[in-house]
Short mmCIF file of C-alpha atoms in Angstrom, two decimals:
data_model
loop_
_atom_site.label_atom_id
_atom_site.label_comp_id
_atom_site.label_asym_id
_atom_site.label_seq_id
_atom_site.Cartn_x
_atom_site.Cartn_y
_atom_site.Cartn_z
CA UNK Z 1 -21.82 26.79 3.62
CA UNK Z 2 -18.06 27.76 3.18
CA UNK Z 3 -17.23 26.57 6.49
CA UNK Z 4 -17.61 23.43 6.37
CA UNK Z 5 -14.59 21.08 6.74
CA UNK Z 6 -14.17 17.30 6.45
CA UNK Z 7 -11.37 14.85 8.42
CA UNK Z 8 -9.21 11.75 6.98
CA UNK Z 9 -7.75 9.08 8.70
CA UNK Z 10 -4.99 7.43 6.39
CA UNK Z 11 -4.12 4.04 9.03
CA UNK Z 12 -0.39 3.73 7.52
CA UNK Z 13 1.74 0.42 8.65
CA UNK Z 14 3.58 2.59 10.95
CA UNK Z 15 0.86 4.37 12.13
CA UNK Z 16 -2.16 6.96 11.64
CA UNK Z 17 -2.14 10.39 10.11
CA UNK Z 18 -5.10 11.99 10.86
CA UNK Z 19 -5.74 15.22 8.77
CA UNK Z 20 -8.25 18.20 8.73
CA UNK Z 21 -9.04 19.57 5.10
CA UNK Z 22 -10.88 22.54 4.11
CA UNK Z 23 -13.45 22.00 1.00
CA UNK Z 24 -11.04 23.27 -1.71
CA UNK Z 25 -9.39 19.64 -0.59
CA UNK Z 26 -6.49 21.55 1.19
CA UNK Z 27 -5.05 20.39 4.58
CA UNK Z 28 -5.09 22.44 7.03
CA UNK Z 29 -3.46 20.68 9.83
CA UNK Z 30 -2.07 16.81 9.88
CA UNK Z 31 -1.66 14.84 13.02
CA UNK Z 32 0.42 11.19 13.35
CA UNK Z 33 0.46 9.12 16.00
CA UNK Z 34 2.56 5.88 14.97
CA UNK Z 35 1.62 1.59 16.62
CA UNK Z 36 4.05 -0.95 16.53
CA UNK Z 37 4.64 -3.62 13.92
CA UNK Z 38 4.92 -7.20 15.18
CA UNK Z 39 7.34 -9.08 13.18
CA UNK Z 40 6.73 -12.99 13.62
CA UNK Z 41 8.68 -16.41 12.76
CA UNK Z 42 7.34 -17.91 10.07
CA UNK Z 43 6.57 -14.40 7.77
CA UNK Z 44 4.01 -13.27 10.43
CA UNK Z 45 3.59 -9.27 10.33
CA UNK Z 46 0.65 -8.07 12.26
CA UNK Z 47 -0.89 -4.95 14.82
CA UNK Z 48 -2.99 -4.45 17.53
CA UNK Z 49 -6.85 -3.38 15.57
CA UNK Z 50 -6.86 -1.94 19.80
CA UNK Z 51 -3.65 -0.11 19.14
CA UNK Z 52 -5.48 1.95 15.79
CA UNK Z 53 -7.41 2.58 17.60
CA UNK Z 54 -6.27 3.98 20.46
CA UNK Z 55 -3.67 5.83 18.42
CA UNK Z 56 -6.64 7.60 16.22
CA UNK Z 57 -8.43 8.86 19.13
CA UNK Z 58 -5.05 10.45 20.52
CA UNK Z 59 -4.11 12.05 17.20
CA UNK Z 60 -7.41 13.33 16.24
CA UNK Z 61 -8.09 14.82 19.74
CA UNK Z 62 -4.38 16.52 19.37
CA UNK Z 63 -5.70 18.11 16.16
CA UNK Z 64 -8.56 19.29 16.58
CA UNK Z 65 -6.96 20.79 20.10
CA UNK Z 66 -4.69 22.53 17.67
CA UNK Z 67 -8.08 24.85 17.08
CA UNK Z 68 -7.77 24.86 13.15
CA UNK Z 69 -11.35 24.52 12.22
CA UNK Z 70 -14.36 24.19 14.99
CA UNK Z 71 -15.69 21.28 15.56
CA UNK Z 72 -18.94 22.00 14.38
CA UNK Z 73 -18.16 22.91 11.00
CA UNK Z 74 -16.75 18.90 10.98
CA UNK Z 75 -19.14 17.45 8.25
CA UNK Z 76 -17.69 14.34 7.07
CA UNK Z 77 -14.81 11.66 7.31
CA UNK Z 78 -13.62 9.02 5.38
CA UNK Z 79 -10.87 6.80 5.72
CA UNK Z 80 -8.14 4.88 4.24
CA UNK Z 81 -5.29 2.12 5.00
CA UNK Z 82 -3.15 -0.04 4.63
CA UNK Z 83 -4.47 -2.58 2.17
CA UNK Z 84 -4.31 -6.58 2.26
CA UNK Z 85 -4.83 -7.11 5.89
CA UNK Z 86 -7.10 -8.57 7.97
CA UNK Z 87 -9.19 -8.11 10.88
CA UNK Z 88 -11.21 -11.75 12.71
CA UNK Z 89 -13.76 -9.61 14.45
CA UNK Z 90 -16.50 -11.19 16.61
CA UNK Z 91 -20.80 -11.01 16.52
CA UNK Z 92 -20.25 -7.66 18.58
CA UNK Z 93 -17.40 -5.82 16.34
CA UNK Z 94 -14.42 -7.38 18.78
CA UNK Z 95 -10.83 -7.93 17.05
CA UNK Z 96 -10.08 -11.63 18.15
CA UNK Z 97 -7.17 -11.91 16.84
CA UNK Z 98 -4.46 -9.49 15.58
CA UNK Z 99 -4.83 -7.90 12.13
CA UNK Z 100 -2.57 -9.92 9.47
CA UNK Z 101 -1.10 -7.36 7.35
CA UNK Z 102 -0.27 -7.20 3.71
CA UNK Z 103 3.22 -8.45 4.54
CA UNK Z 104 2.15 -11.88 5.89
CA UNK Z 105 3.16 -14.36 4.32
CA UNK Z 106 2.12 -17.34 6.74
CA UNK Z 107 -0.99 -18.40 4.29
CA UNK Z 108 1.21 -19.16 1.07
CA UNK Z 109 0.65 -23.46 1.68
CA UNK Z 110 -2.72 -22.85 2.58
CA UNK Z 111 -3.38 -20.66 -0.69
CA UNK Z 112 -1.38 -23.56 -3.00
CA UNK Z 113 -3.68 -25.57 -1.86
CA UNK Z 114 -7.03 -23.54 -3.60
CA UNK Z 115 -4.98 -22.05 -6.67
CA UNK Z 116 -2.40 -25.29 -7.68
CA UNK Z 117 -3.50 -27.67 -10.63
CA UNK Z 118 -2.55 -29.49 -13.78
CA UNK Z 119 -1.61 -28.80 -16.66
CA UNK Z 120 -0.03 -25.69 -14.19
CA UNK Z 121 1.20 -22.04 -15.39
CA UNK Z 122 3.22 -20.50 -13.10
CA UNK Z 123 2.17 -22.50 -10.28
CA UNK Z 124 -1.27 -21.96 -10.84
CA UNK Z 125 -4.02 -24.87 -12.40
CA UNK Z 126 -4.46 -23.42 -15.45
CA UNK Z 127 -8.55 -23.95 -15.46
CA UNK Z 128 -8.76 -22.05 -12.40
CA UNK Z 129 -6.57 -19.46 -13.68
CA UNK Z 130 -8.52 -18.91 -16.59
CA UNK Z 131 -11.19 -18.52 -14.70
CA UNK Z 132 -10.42 -16.28 -11.95
CA UNK Z 133 -8.83 -13.53 -14.48
CA UNK Z 134 -11.78 -13.80 -16.13
CA UNK Z 135 -14.06 -12.76 -13.80
CA UNK Z 136 -12.10 -10.78 -11.22
CA UNK Z 137 -8.94 -9.12 -13.50
CA UNK Z 138 -6.39 -11.27 -11.28
CA UNK Z 139 -6.42 -14.44 -8.48
CA UNK Z 140 -4.66 -14.75 -5.20
CA UNK Z 141 -0.82 -14.58 -5.09
CA UNK Z 142 0.87 -17.33 -3.55
CA UNK Z 143 2.98 -15.48 -1.87
CA UNK Z 144 0.60 -16.47 0.76
CA UNK Z 145 0.38 -12.33 1.65
CA UNK Z 146 -3.95 -11.80 0.17
CA UNK Z 147 -6.81 -11.62 2.65
CA UNK Z 148 -7.77 -15.32 1.24
CA UNK Z 149 -4.44 -16.54 2.50
CA UNK Z 150 -4.56 -15.03 5.82
CA UNK Z 151 -8.16 -15.99 6.37
CA UNK Z 152 -6.84 -20.20 5.63
CA UNK Z 153 -4.51 -19.30 7.66
CA UNK Z 154 -6.32 -18.66 10.43
CA UNK Z 155 -8.71 -21.60 9.30
CA UNK Z 156 -5.90 -23.91 9.91
CA UNK Z 157 -3.69 -22.70 12.21
CA UNK Z 158 -6.05 -20.72 14.99
CA UNK Z 159 -9.01 -22.90 14.82
CA UNK Z 160 -10.88 -21.67 17.55
CA UNK Z 161 -10.52 -17.61 15.65
CA UNK Z 162 -11.78 -18.84 12.50
CA UNK Z 163 -14.86 -20.38 14.31
CA UNK Z 164 -15.78 -17.45 16.37
CA UNK Z 165 -15.11 -14.39 13.48
CA UNK Z 166 -18.35 -13.43 12.34
CA UNK Z 167 -16.63 -11.50 9.58
CA UNK Z 168 -12.78 -10.75 8.37
CA UNK Z 169 -12.43 -7.22 7.46
CA UNK Z 170 -9.88 -5.46 5.52
CA UNK Z 171 -8.37 -3.00 7.78
CA UNK Z 172 -9.98 0.31 6.60
CA UNK Z 173 -13.47 -1.31 6.69
CA UNK Z 174 -13.33 -2.01 10.39
CA UNK Z 175 -12.58 1.20 11.13
CA UNK Z 176 -15.70 2.39 9.72
CA UNK Z 177 -17.36 -0.40 11.88
CA UNK Z 178 -15.97 1.01 14.78
CA UNK Z 179 -16.77 4.67 13.99
CA UNK Z 180 -20.25 3.54 13.10
CA UNK Z 181 -21.58 -0.04 14.29
CA UNK Z 182 -21.98 -0.94 11.03
CA UNK Z 183 -20.25 -3.46 8.61
CA UNK Z 184 -19.37 -2.72 4.89
CA UNK Z 185 -16.62 -2.86 2.83
CA UNK Z 186 -16.19 -1.02 -0.58
CA UNK Z 187 -15.72 -2.66 -3.86
CA UNK Z 188 -12.38 -1.55 -4.35
CA UNK Z 189 -11.40 -2.82 -0.51
CA UNK Z 190 -12.73 -6.25 -1.41
CA UNK Z 191 -10.92 -6.96 -5.08
CA UNK Z 192 -8.06 -8.44 -3.48
CA UNK Z 193 -9.84 -10.72 -1.90
CA UNK Z 194 -10.38 -12.16 -5.52
CA UNK Z 195 -13.79 -13.29 -4.92
CA UNK Z 196 -15.51 -10.66 -7.05
CA UNK Z 197 -16.97 -9.54 -10.35
CA UNK Z 198 -15.90 -7.02 -11.16
CA UNK Z 199 -16.96 -6.73 -15.06
CA UNK Z 200 -19.46 -4.93 -14.38
CA UNK Z 201 -17.91 -1.69 -12.38
CA UNK Z 202 -21.43 -0.93 -12.51
CA UNK Z 203 -22.50 -4.38 -10.14
CA UNK Z 204 -19.89 -5.36 -8.48
CA UNK Z 205 -20.27 -8.65 -6.53
CA UNK Z 206 -19.48 -11.76 -4.87
CA UNK Z 207 -19.16 -14.06 -7.32
CA UNK Z 208 -20.43 -17.63 -5.83
CA UNK Z 209 -17.89 -20.12 -7.27
CA UNK Z 210 -14.74 -18.32 -6.37
CA UNK Z 211 -16.02 -18.12 -2.57
CA UNK Z 212 -16.56 -21.62 -3.02
CA UNK Z 213 -13.19 -22.44 -4.55
CA UNK Z 214 -11.54 -19.97 -2.49
CA UNK Z 215 -13.17 -21.47 0.57
CA UNK Z 216 -14.82 -18.29 1.89
CA UNK Z 217 -18.20 -18.58 3.34
CA UNK Z 218 -20.17 -15.30 1.88
CA UNK Z 219 -21.80 -14.87 5.64
CA UNK Z 220 -18.70 -13.94 7.31
CA UNK Z 221 -18.18 -11.37 4.35
CA UNK Z 222 -19.27 -7.54 4.43
CA UNK Z 223 -22.15 -6.14 2.50
CA UNK Z 224 -20.91 -3.70 -0.59
CA UNK Z 225 -20.73 -0.58 -1.46
CA UNK Z 226 -19.03 2.62 -3.76
CA UNK Z 227 -15.81 4.01 -2.12
CA UNK Z 228 -17.77 7.27 -1.89
CA UNK Z 229 -21.75 5.76 -0.64
CA UNK Z 230 -22.58 7.69 2.96
CA UNK Z 231 -22.20 4.45 5.54
CA UNK Z 232 -23.63 6.77 8.58
CA UNK Z 233 -22.87 8.81 10.99
CA UNK Z 234 -20.71 8.15 13.60
CA UNK Z 235 -21.46 6.52 16.40
CA UNK Z 236 -22.69 9.22 19.98
CA UNK Z 237 -20.39 7.64 22.11
CA UNK Z 238 -17.02 7.39 19.42
CA UNK Z 239 -18.16 11.16 18.46
CA UNK Z 240 -17.73 12.14 21.91
CA UNK Z 241 -14.38 10.09 22.41
CA UNK Z 242 -12.96 11.68 18.81
CA UNK Z 243 -13.74 15.33 20.25
CA UNK Z 244 -16.61 15.44 17.19
CA UNK Z 245 -19.73 16.40 16.55
CA UNK Z 246 -23.19 13.58 16.86
CA UNK Z 247 -23.65 14.59 12.80
CA UNK Z 248 -20.57 14.29 11.12
CA UNK Z 249 -21.06 11.21 7.79
CA UNK Z 250 -19.13 8.91 7.66
CA UNK Z 251 -17.84 8.24 3.62
CA UNK Z 252 -17.25 4.58 2.67
CA UNK Z 253 -13.14 5.33 2.17
CA UNK Z 254 -11.18 3.49 -0.04
CA UNK Z 255 -7.34 1.97 0.83
CA UNK Z 256 -3.99 3.19 0.38
CA UNK Z 257 -3.55 2.51 -3.14
CA UNK Z 258 -6.81 4.78 -4.34
CA UNK Z 259 -7.15 7.10 -2.06
CA UNK Z 260 -3.12 8.42 -3.36
CA UNK Z 261 -3.91 8.09 -6.96
CA UNK Z 262 -6.48 11.01 -5.81
CA UNK Z 263 -4.07 12.73 -3.37
CA UNK Z 264 -1.27 12.85 -5.75
CA UNK Z 265 -3.94 14.62 -8.24
CA UNK Z 266 -3.29 11.76 -10.91
CA UNK Z 267 -6.96 11.75 -11.46
CA UNK Z 268 -7.28 11.22 -15.40
CA UNK Z 269 -6.45 7.99 -17.08
CA UNK Z 270 -3.14 7.26 -17.76
CA UNK Z 271 -1.51 9.79 -15.71
CA UNK Z 272 0.85 7.98 -13.25
CA UNK Z 273 1.90 8.05 -9.94
CA UNK Z 274 4.96 6.48 -7.96
CA UNK Z 275 4.70 6.34 -4.54
CA UNK Z 276 7.25 5.80 -1.91
CA UNK Z 277 6.39 4.56 1.26
CA UNK Z 278 7.19 1.33 3.52
CA UNK Z 279 6.22 -0.69 0.10
CA UNK Z 280 5.85 1.65 -2.86
CA UNK Z 281 4.12 0.93 -6.40
CA UNK Z 282 3.62 2.67 -9.68
CA UNK Z 283 -0.74 3.09 -10.88
CA UNK Z 284 -2.52 5.19 -13.01
CA UNK Z 285 -6.35 4.77 -14.11
CA UNK Z 286 -7.05 3.28 -16.69
CA UNK Z 287 -10.32 2.60 -18.85
CA UNK Z 288 -9.91 -1.06 -19.25
CA UNK Z 289 -10.46 -4.32 -17.50
CA UNK Z 290 -7.22 -6.15 -18.32
CA UNK Z 291 -4.33 -9.38 -16.20
CA UNK Z 292 -0.72 -10.01 -16.71
CA UNK Z 293 0.17 -12.35 -14.70
CA UNK Z 294 3.13 -12.63 -16.22
CA UNK Z 295 4.05 -9.15 -13.68
CA UNK Z 296 1.59 -9.59 -11.65
CA UNK Z 297 -0.19 -6.59 -12.96
CA UNK Z 298 -4.05 -6.54 -13.59
CA UNK Z 299 -6.69 -2.91 -13.19
CA UNK Z 300 -8.83 -3.90 -10.64
CA UNK Z 301 -11.79 -1.30 -8.99
CA UNK Z 302 -10.48 2.64 -8.24
CA UNK Z 303 -12.34 4.43 -5.48
CA UNK Z 304 -13.47 6.77 -8.71
CA UNK Z 305 -17.07 5.21 -9.59
CA UNK Z 306 -17.02 2.69 -13.01
CA UNK Z 307 -13.28 3.09 -12.90
CA UNK Z 308 -10.20 1.34 -12.64
CA UNK Z 309 -6.83 1.44 -11.85
CA UNK Z 310 -3.68 -0.52 -12.54
CA UNK Z 311 -2.57 -3.02 -9.58
CA UNK Z 312 0.39 -3.83 -8.48
CA UNK Z 313 2.81 -3.10 -5.84
CA UNK Z 314 7.41 -3.76 -4.00
CA UNK Z 315 7.36 -5.25 -1.40
CA UNK Z 316 9.82 -2.62 0.49
CA UNK Z 317 11.20 0.98 -0.23
CA UNK Z 318 10.78 3.30 2.23
CA UNK Z 319 11.50 -0.43 4.29
CA UNK Z 320 14.87 0.26 2.89
CA UNK Z 321 16.08 2.82 3.88
CA UNK Z 322 14.33 2.73 7.69
CA UNK Z 323 15.89 -0.83 7.69
CA UNK Z 324 19.41 1.18 7.47
CA UNK Z 325 18.39 3.36 9.81
CA UNK Z 326 16.95 1.58 13.05
CA UNK Z 327 18.70 -1.60 12.18
CA UNK Z 328 22.42 -0.63 11.15
CA UNK Z 329 23.49 2.73 11.43
CA UNK Z 330 21.39 3.44 14.87
CA UNK Z 331 19.65 0.47 16.60
CA UNK Z 332 18.72 1.11 19.90
CA UNK Z 333 21.68 -1.01 21.91
CA UNK Z 334 24.40 -1.04 23.53
CA UNK Z 335 26.10 0.85 20.99
CA UNK Z 336 23.13 3.34 20.07
CA UNK Z 337 21.73 3.73 23.43
CA UNK Z 338 19.67 6.41 22.45
CA UNK Z 339 18.79 5.11 19.53
CA UNK Z 340 17.66 6.87 15.64
CA UNK Z 341 19.31 11.24 16.32
CA UNK Z 342 16.39 13.62 15.55
CA UNK Z 343 16.56 14.08 11.45
CA UNK Z 344 18.31 11.43 10.86
CA UNK Z 345 16.60 10.71 6.73
CA UNK Z 346 17.94 14.81 6.66
CA UNK Z 347 21.02 13.85 7.90
CA UNK Z 348 21.41 10.52 5.04
CA UNK Z 349 20.88 12.90 2.43
CA UNK Z 350 23.74 15.32 2.83
CA UNK Z 351 25.71 11.96 3.40
CA UNK Z 352 24.48 10.01 0.03
CA UNK Z 353 24.96 13.18 -1.71
CA UNK Z 354 28.48 13.31 -0.95
CA UNK Z 355 29.12 9.65 -2.64
CA UNK Z 356 28.99 10.02 -6.51
CA UNK Z 357 25.94 8.86 -9.28
CA UNK Z 358 26.53 5.10 -9.41
CA UNK Z 359 27.16 4.95 -5.00
CA UNK Z 360 31.71 4.20 -6.17
CA UNK Z 361 30.24 0.56 -8.13
CA UNK Z 362 28.27 -0.23 -4.61
CA UNK Z 363 24.58 -2.10 -5.35
CA UNK Z 364 21.88 -2.78 -2.95
CA UNK Z 365 19.39 -5.11 -3.49
CA UNK Z 366 15.36 -4.07 -2.21
CA UNK Z 367 13.87 -7.26 -1.84
CA UNK Z 368 14.07 -7.11 2.11
CA UNK Z 369 10.61 -9.21 2.61
CA UNK Z 370 11.00 -11.06 -0.84
CA UNK Z 371 9.03 -9.81 -3.87
CA UNK Z 372 5.52 -8.85 -5.23
CA UNK Z 373 5.44 -6.78 -8.56
CA UNK Z 374 6.71 -7.03 -11.25
CA UNK Z 375 7.79 -10.55 -9.99
CA UNK Z 376 6.49 -12.14 -7.38
CA UNK Z 377 8.78 -14.30 -4.97
CA UNK Z 378 8.04 -13.88 -0.96
CA UNK Z 379 11.56 -16.01 -1.04
CA UNK Z 380 13.38 -12.58 -2.87
CA UNK Z 381 15.78 -11.49 -0.79
CA UNK Z 382 17.62 -8.16 -0.30
CA UNK Z 383 21.54 -7.07 -0.06
CA UNK Z 384 24.77 -5.35 -0.87
CA UNK Z 385 26.84 -6.06 -3.75
CA UNK Z 386 30.64 -4.63 -4.69
CA UNK Z 387 31.42 -3.84 -0.71
CA UNK Z 388 35.03 -2.58 -0.80
CA UNK Z 389 37.47 -1.16 2.13
CA UNK Z 390 36.95 2.63 -0.30
CA UNK Z 391 33.24 2.24 0.88
CA UNK Z 392 31.66 5.09 3.28
CA UNK Z 393 28.67 5.68 4.75
CA UNK Z 394 27.36 7.49 2.11
CA UNK Z 395 27.99 5.49 -0.22
CA UNK Z 396 26.01 2.61 1.43
CA UNK Z 397 23.42 5.08 2.01
CA UNK Z 398 22.84 6.37 -1.90
CA UNK Z 399 23.11 2.68 -3.15
CA UNK Z 400 19.58 2.34 -1.38
CA UNK Z 401 18.11 5.08 -3.01
CA UNK Z 402 19.55 3.76 -5.58
CA UNK Z 403 18.59 -0.06 -5.35
CA UNK Z 404 14.51 1.48 -4.78
CA UNK Z 405 14.95 3.73 -8.53
CA UNK Z 406 16.04 0.98 -9.77
CA UNK Z 407 13.62 -1.53 -8.50
CA UNK Z 408 11.50 1.09 -10.08
CA UNK Z 409 12.46 1.16 -13.23
CA UNK Z 410 12.39 -2.82 -13.62
CA UNK Z 411 8.36 -1.81 -12.59
CA UNK Z 412 8.02 1.15 -14.82
CA UNK Z 413 8.74 -1.05 -18.11
CA UNK Z 414 6.07 -3.70 -17.11
CA UNK Z 415 2.96 -0.82 -16.54
CA UNK Z 416 4.51 0.80 -19.24
CA UNK Z 417 3.62 -2.79 -21.71
CA UNK Z 418 0.01 -2.99 -19.35
CA UNK Z 419 -1.12 0.30 -20.47
CA UNK Z 420 0.51 0.60 -24.01
CA UNK Z 421 1.82 3.34 -23.73
CA UNK Z 422 5.07 5.28 -21.98
CA UNK Z 423 4.77 7.34 -19.12
CA UNK Z 424 6.78 10.44 -19.85
CA UNK Z 425 6.18 12.42 -16.22
CA UNK Z 426 5.81 10.46 -12.69
CA UNK Z 427 4.16 12.05 -9.40
CA UNK Z 428 5.91 11.31 -6.89
CA UNK Z 429 4.24 11.43 -3.22
CA UNK Z 430 4.73 9.30 0.28
CA UNK Z 431 7.42 9.65 2.78
CA UNK Z 432 10.30 8.97 0.18
CA UNK Z 433 9.49 11.86 -2.57
CA UNK Z 434 10.49 14.15 0.71
CA UNK Z 435 13.99 14.32 -0.67
CA UNK Z 436 15.08 15.72 -3.40
CA UNK Z 437 18.31 13.67 -3.98
CA UNK Z 438 15.64 11.20 -4.17
CA UNK Z 439 13.50 12.75 -7.11
CA UNK Z 440 16.18 13.20 -8.68
CA UNK Z 441 17.87 9.76 -8.77
CA UNK Z 442 14.79 8.59 -9.64
CA UNK Z 443 14.53 10.38 -12.68
CA UNK Z 444 18.02 10.12 -13.76
CA UNK Z 445 17.78 6.18 -13.83
CA UNK Z 446 14.21 6.11 -15.31
CA UNK Z 447 14.78 8.31 -17.85
CA UNK Z 448 11.13 10.13 -17.43
CA UNK Z 449 10.41 13.82 -15.74
CA UNK Z 450 9.63 13.62 -11.43
CA UNK Z 451 6.70 16.19 -10.57
CA UNK Z 452 7.55 15.84 -6.78
CA UNK Z 453 4.13 16.09 -5.07
CA UNK Z 454 3.90 19.18 -2.65
CA UNK Z 455 3.04 17.45 0.71
CA UNK Z 456 3.84 13.96 -0.18
CA UNK Z 457 3.29 13.00 2.80
CA UNK Z 458 0.20 13.99 2.97
CA UNK Z 459 -1.37 12.39 -0.30
CA UNK Z 460 -3.21 9.43 1.25
CA UNK Z 461 -5.39 11.78 3.37
CA UNK Z 462 -5.61 14.46 0.46
CA UNK Z 463 -6.78 11.02 -1.07
CA UNK Z 464 -9.35 9.83 1.80
CA UNK Z 465 -10.46 13.79 2.74
CA UNK Z 466 -10.92 14.36 -1.45
CA UNK Z 467 -13.33 11.10 -1.05
CA UNK Z 468 -15.45 12.48 1.93
CA UNK Z 469 -16.09 16.05 -0.30
CA UNK Z 470 -17.42 14.04 -2.88
CA UNK Z 471 -19.44 12.10 -0.94
CA UNK Z 472 -21.35 14.57 0.83
CA UNK Z 473 -21.71 16.66 -2.87
CA UNK Z 474 -19.61 19.43 -1.40
CA UNK Z 475 -16.77 18.86 -4.78
CA UNK Z 476 -16.24 16.81 -8.00
CA UNK Z 477 -12.68 14.62 -8.46
CA UNK Z 478 -12.00 16.67 -11.71
CA UNK Z 479 -12.68 20.39 -9.32
CA UNK Z 480 -10.19 18.57 -7.17
CA UNK Z 481 -7.31 16.85 -8.21
CA UNK Z 482 -5.67 20.34 -10.82
CA UNK Z 483 -5.56 21.64 -7.65
CA UNK Z 484 -2.77 18.95 -5.88
CA UNK Z 485 0.24 21.48 -5.17
CA UNK Z 486 3.68 20.61 -6.96
CA UNK Z 487 6.62 21.50 -5.32
CA UNK Z 488 9.57 20.54 -7.63
CA UNK Z 489 10.18 19.14 -11.60
CA UNK Z 490 13.58 16.77 -11.97
CA UNK Z 491 14.44 15.94 -15.54
CA UNK Z 492 16.98 13.02 -16.38
CA UNK Z 493 20.17 14.43 -16.70
CA UNK Z 494 22.82 12.44 -19.71
CA UNK Z 495 25.23 12.00 -18.18
CA UNK Z 496 23.79 10.38 -14.68
CA UNK Z 497 21.84 8.28 -16.72
CA UNK Z 498 25.02 7.42 -18.41
CA UNK Z 499 26.63 5.68 -15.20
CA UNK Z 500 22.32 4.49 -13.90
CA UNK Z 501 22.29 2.36 -17.30
CA UNK Z 502 24.96 -0.39 -17.18
CA UNK Z 503 24.66 -0.46 -12.97
CA UNK Z 504 20.87 -1.30 -14.19
CA UNK Z 505 21.83 -3.74 -16.31
CA UNK Z 506 24.17 -5.19 -13.28
CA UNK Z 507 20.72 -5.16 -11.13
CA UNK Z 508 19.24 -7.37 -13.61
CA UNK Z 509 21.93 -9.57 -13.26
CA UNK Z 510 22.21 -9.51 -9.60
CA UNK Z 511 18.40 -10.88 -9.59
CA UNK Z 512 18.74 -14.01 -11.76
CA UNK Z 513 22.09 -14.74 -9.45
CA UNK Z 514 21.26 -14.73 -6.55
CA UNK Z 515 17.64 -15.73 -6.97
CA UNK Z 516 18.04 -19.23 -6.40
CA UNK Z 517 20.09 -18.90 -3.83
CA UNK Z 518 17.54 -16.97 -2.10
CA UNK Z 519 15.01 -20.07 -2.97
CA UNK Z 520 17.74 -22.11 -1.70
CA UNK Z 521 18.21 -20.21 1.58
CA UNK Z 522 14.27 -19.28 1.98
CA UNK Z 523 13.19 -23.20 1.15
CA UNK Z 524 11.09 -22.96 5.09
CA UNK Z 525 9.07 -19.51 3.68
#
């Protein structure tokens, strides 16, 4: 029994990663395959579900070909994925439309008709607000980026797709359908539809009144299970396509935020982690259900049965650095036809390290796709402030790293208030956590100790693998959490913190001064 292994599929916005884990939760190897992100007029963001599948098959077969473990030793598989997305499928489970992603805001005007009313509190009808908060712990965001808004957009703008849809699924639950032929969602993956009663985590179910209020039909939504429940075995043809054997069981899995919490090793209540990927979040498990509408934070069902986690999101963090690389420094165009060079981010770190703390007075606003927390405003946008002829490329890169850190500090204050305690030590995961410079900047800006988790890019896959192990009864959360290694510890430095303090105040002032301008320039959204 010591030779058992599990597979984890982590479908991020940039593409899926497939990892192989042993019974101790250690990742033996992983493979990544990119997929295309389709950005469309009016705030659209989509991907092709068939491309997800192609990439997963390619990455899985490449991983298995490395011979890290015999295929027969793999006994379970679990998925995690980007959250707050929508895949419309027909009766046969075939996608009827591209997947609508968490970045897509085209449903904003349709959701406003659902949540608005008089008297109004921050754009929400007061009575609707009170009901939603009581039952679910949150409510559909007015930005239009939640699945309910996606479904309403399809109903209004793509009525033929809406009429033909048998189910609307989160990306993770769509992958499970492809793997097993069975339709289900987990308590945590369905939460952002805002139509489930989350008051008793032992009995999470759809609420008829909220379904009616949201304009959703129960028949088009999947049955609900726990994240650790076994959905079923792989379909025989899928096992053959992936290069696996038919005995592999598929555990329900969880969205990316909840998987990352497990994979960071932050298992105990009030133990936080910060994720830097395309987007970012700062979360921890908590023993209570609570909502702060002012900062757009709520505690929702976590991947651990009968536990909540603090739900929030900042729209763009690592995406800001990718924007700098792909749109400004190395776009594939007439100036740089070869595109970004290998190791571009390592070069970015080296250049940014040559710029002093404070980036020589250059300030970056990181809201390239609006913001969700601690302020929901899909019209916010980014920019560089205080640019002078003396600024070099290193200053621009460092300003981006610092701008994301200022945004994290803004969120940190809201999370501290929400949990009722100050987070003194914060684990950092995701692609951005691979930069020791960025980790130190986070420590200096936030005034907290930062723990750089080892192999931080693999945290989501590690979390999905942990769920697979727990689902099959091969381990417990409490056993696996402490085994996650820490690669580095970064304490705040007083001299740098003194520089960042007034810069953070100007960051907040820039938000207040520019928000009306962004609202006017982007009123069409």
